[in-house]
Amino acid sequence: MSAARPSEATLRRLERASGALATQAVARMDDTLPWFRSMPADQRSWVMLVAQAGIASLVEWCRHPGRPPRLGGEVFGAAPRELVRAVPLKQTVDLVKVTVEVMEDRVTHVAEPGDAEALRVAVLQYSREVAFATAHVYASYAENRGAWDARLEALVVDALVRGERSDELPGRAAALGWATTAPVLVLVGHTAPDVDDLHTAVRRAARSMRAEVLVGVHADQLVVVLGGVADLGPVAERVSREFGPGPVVSGPAVDSLALAADSAAGALAGLRAAVAWPGAPRPVPADELLAERALDGDPLARAALAERVAGPLHATGGGVLDTVHAVLASGGNLEASARALFVHPNTVRYRLKRATELTGLSATDPRGAWTLRVALALSALDGGRSLWA
């Protein structure tokens, strides 16, 4: 601070004028800052409080020049934390600039004779301190907000992993900027051991394709929630590159985040069972692992095989079902199947086409044949206690 500091008489006059100066500063903000005019009345009143507190802190600083100003508590503490959320840093700089300009303009009216220059210098030096304090307040808020966001994101992802189906989940995710309704899917795999900031890498990959994303790590498992685009397949394929070695499984797409626990359940069950399919694509849809999941004891997969595969085949009658059994027994040889059934090979082809239409699986495709075998075997083991009836 300058050796020639404002006199006590000038500081007392400045104290008495603090309310009027704050009012003039707000009036000038209203005249010169279009965005300020559109602010709600409560936020405008907070700005008034901050301006008055700033002037009072200036007086105290001038009286004790060796003590650094406590701007965080004395000035910015005059307004609630909501003001930091409502007013971006750039706009806050504009507010400080206008307030300093008003104080500079009123120096000659406030200062005692011969004190104007000392007060002007004090105002300029103090405005520099305010600028540093403003940056610190916003940096602290950003740091705290980042930590809070990370905790909230972890809670949301953890809830999905635990199977929570709650209408509160979309609200929690909305606080993180999540605006997606449908579709949503969950992608799971193992973490990459050599990546320091896995969360950032995954977010960058998803957002490069304009997708919304939530990320969580559970032990050595990486759980990613994707949404925001109509076709999430390419997004899942891109994000899967950020996972560590091993399978990556995508759960079925659901209509909202409130239902994403269903997608997470399928993906996690698929990840446990994927070891049984060494050549699985990456990512592999959980529904393509129904056979492995059923053998692993997943009741949802077993019910899905009954409903989607065994049930429709049994409902068609003996011809189609017997043909599927014959083709599976012959290793996919249609001619041998036709001889075993005493029918023409074209009849076998027709019946297989019908079976594929019903189940989405082909008995002549290795993966389709495997899934059909497991579904029909489980159906036989049920011994008539069909899940599809």
PDB file of N, CA and C in Angstrom, residues 57 60-61 64-71 74 126 129:
ATOM      1  N   SER A  57     -14.947  -3.674   3.711  1.00  0.00           N
ATOM      2  CA  SER A  57     -13.659  -4.353   3.810  1.00  0.00           C
ATOM      3  C   SER A  57     -12.518  -3.449   3.350  1.00  0.00           C
ATOM      4  N   GLU A  60     -11.637  -1.241   6.288  1.00  0.00           N
ATOM      5  CA  GLU A  60     -10.871  -1.988   7.281  1.00  0.00           C
ATOM      6  C   GLU A  60      -9.449  -2.238   6.800  1.00  0.00           C
ATOM      7  N   TRP A  61      -9.305  -2.506   5.526  1.00  0.00           N
ATOM      8  CA  TRP A  61      -7.976  -2.760   4.949  1.00  0.00           C
ATOM      9  C   TRP A  61      -7.106  -1.507   5.021  1.00  0.00           C
ATOM     10  N   HIS A  64      -5.792  -1.013   8.530  1.00  0.00           N
ATOM     11  CA  HIS A  64      -4.776  -1.985   8.942  1.00  0.00           C
ATOM     12  C   HIS A  64      -4.007  -2.426   7.680  1.00  0.00           C
ATOM     13  N   PRO A  65      -3.156  -1.565   7.153  1.00  0.00           N
ATOM     14  CA  PRO A  65      -2.500  -1.838   5.862  1.00  0.00           C
ATOM     15  C   PRO A  65      -1.606  -3.071   5.863  1.00  0.00           C
ATOM     16  N   GLY A  66      -1.140  -3.499   7.015  1.00  0.00           N
ATOM     17  CA  GLY A  66      -0.258  -4.667   7.045  1.00  0.00           C
ATOM     18  C   GLY A  66      -0.991  -5.984   7.066  1.00  0.00           C
ATOM     19  N   ARG A  67      -2.312  -5.927   7.240  1.00  0.00           N
ATOM     20  CA  ARG A  67      -3.099  -7.164   7.314  1.00  0.00           C
ATOM     21  C   ARG A  67      -3.776  -7.441   5.985  1.00  0.00           C
ATOM     22  N   PRO A  68      -3.579  -8.637   5.421  1.00  0.00           N
ATOM     23  CA  PRO A  68      -4.248  -8.940   4.140  1.00  0.00           C
ATOM     24  C   PRO A  68      -5.757  -8.972   4.321  1.00  0.00           C
ATOM     25  N   PRO A  69      -6.508  -8.489   3.350  1.00  0.00           N
ATOM     26  CA  PRO A  69      -7.971  -8.476   3.470  1.00  0.00           C
ATOM     27  C   PRO A  69      -8.548  -9.886   3.470  1.00  0.00           C
ATOM     28  N   ARG A  70      -9.527 -10.120   4.349  1.00  0.00           N
ATOM     29  CA  ARG A  70     -10.190 -11.433   4.408  1.00  0.00           C
ATOM     30  C   ARG A  70     -11.414 -11.389   3.494  1.00  0.00           C
ATOM     31  N   LEU A  71     -11.135 -11.430   2.198  1.00  0.00           N
ATOM     32  CA  LEU A  71     -12.211 -11.211   1.226  1.00  0.00           C
ATOM     33  C   LEU A  71     -13.165 -12.390   1.143  1.00  0.00           C
ATOM     34  N   GLU A  74     -15.383 -11.936   4.475  1.00  0.00           N
ATOM     35  CA  GLU A  74     -15.963 -10.617   4.701  1.00  0.00           C
ATOM     36  C   GLU A  74     -16.778 -10.128   3.517  1.00  0.00           C
ATOM     37  N   TYR A 126      -6.803  -2.155  -3.815  1.00  0.00           N
ATOM     38  CA  TYR A 126      -7.796  -3.068  -3.242  1.00  0.00           C
ATOM     39  C   TYR A 126      -8.522  -3.838  -4.346  1.00  0.00           C
ATOM     40  N   GLU A 129      -6.677  -6.881  -5.146  1.00  0.00           N
ATOM     41  CA  GLU A 129      -6.903  -7.930  -4.166  1.00  0.00           C
ATOM     42  C   GLU A 129      -8.248  -8.623  -4.398  1.00  0.00           C
TER      43      GLU A 129
END
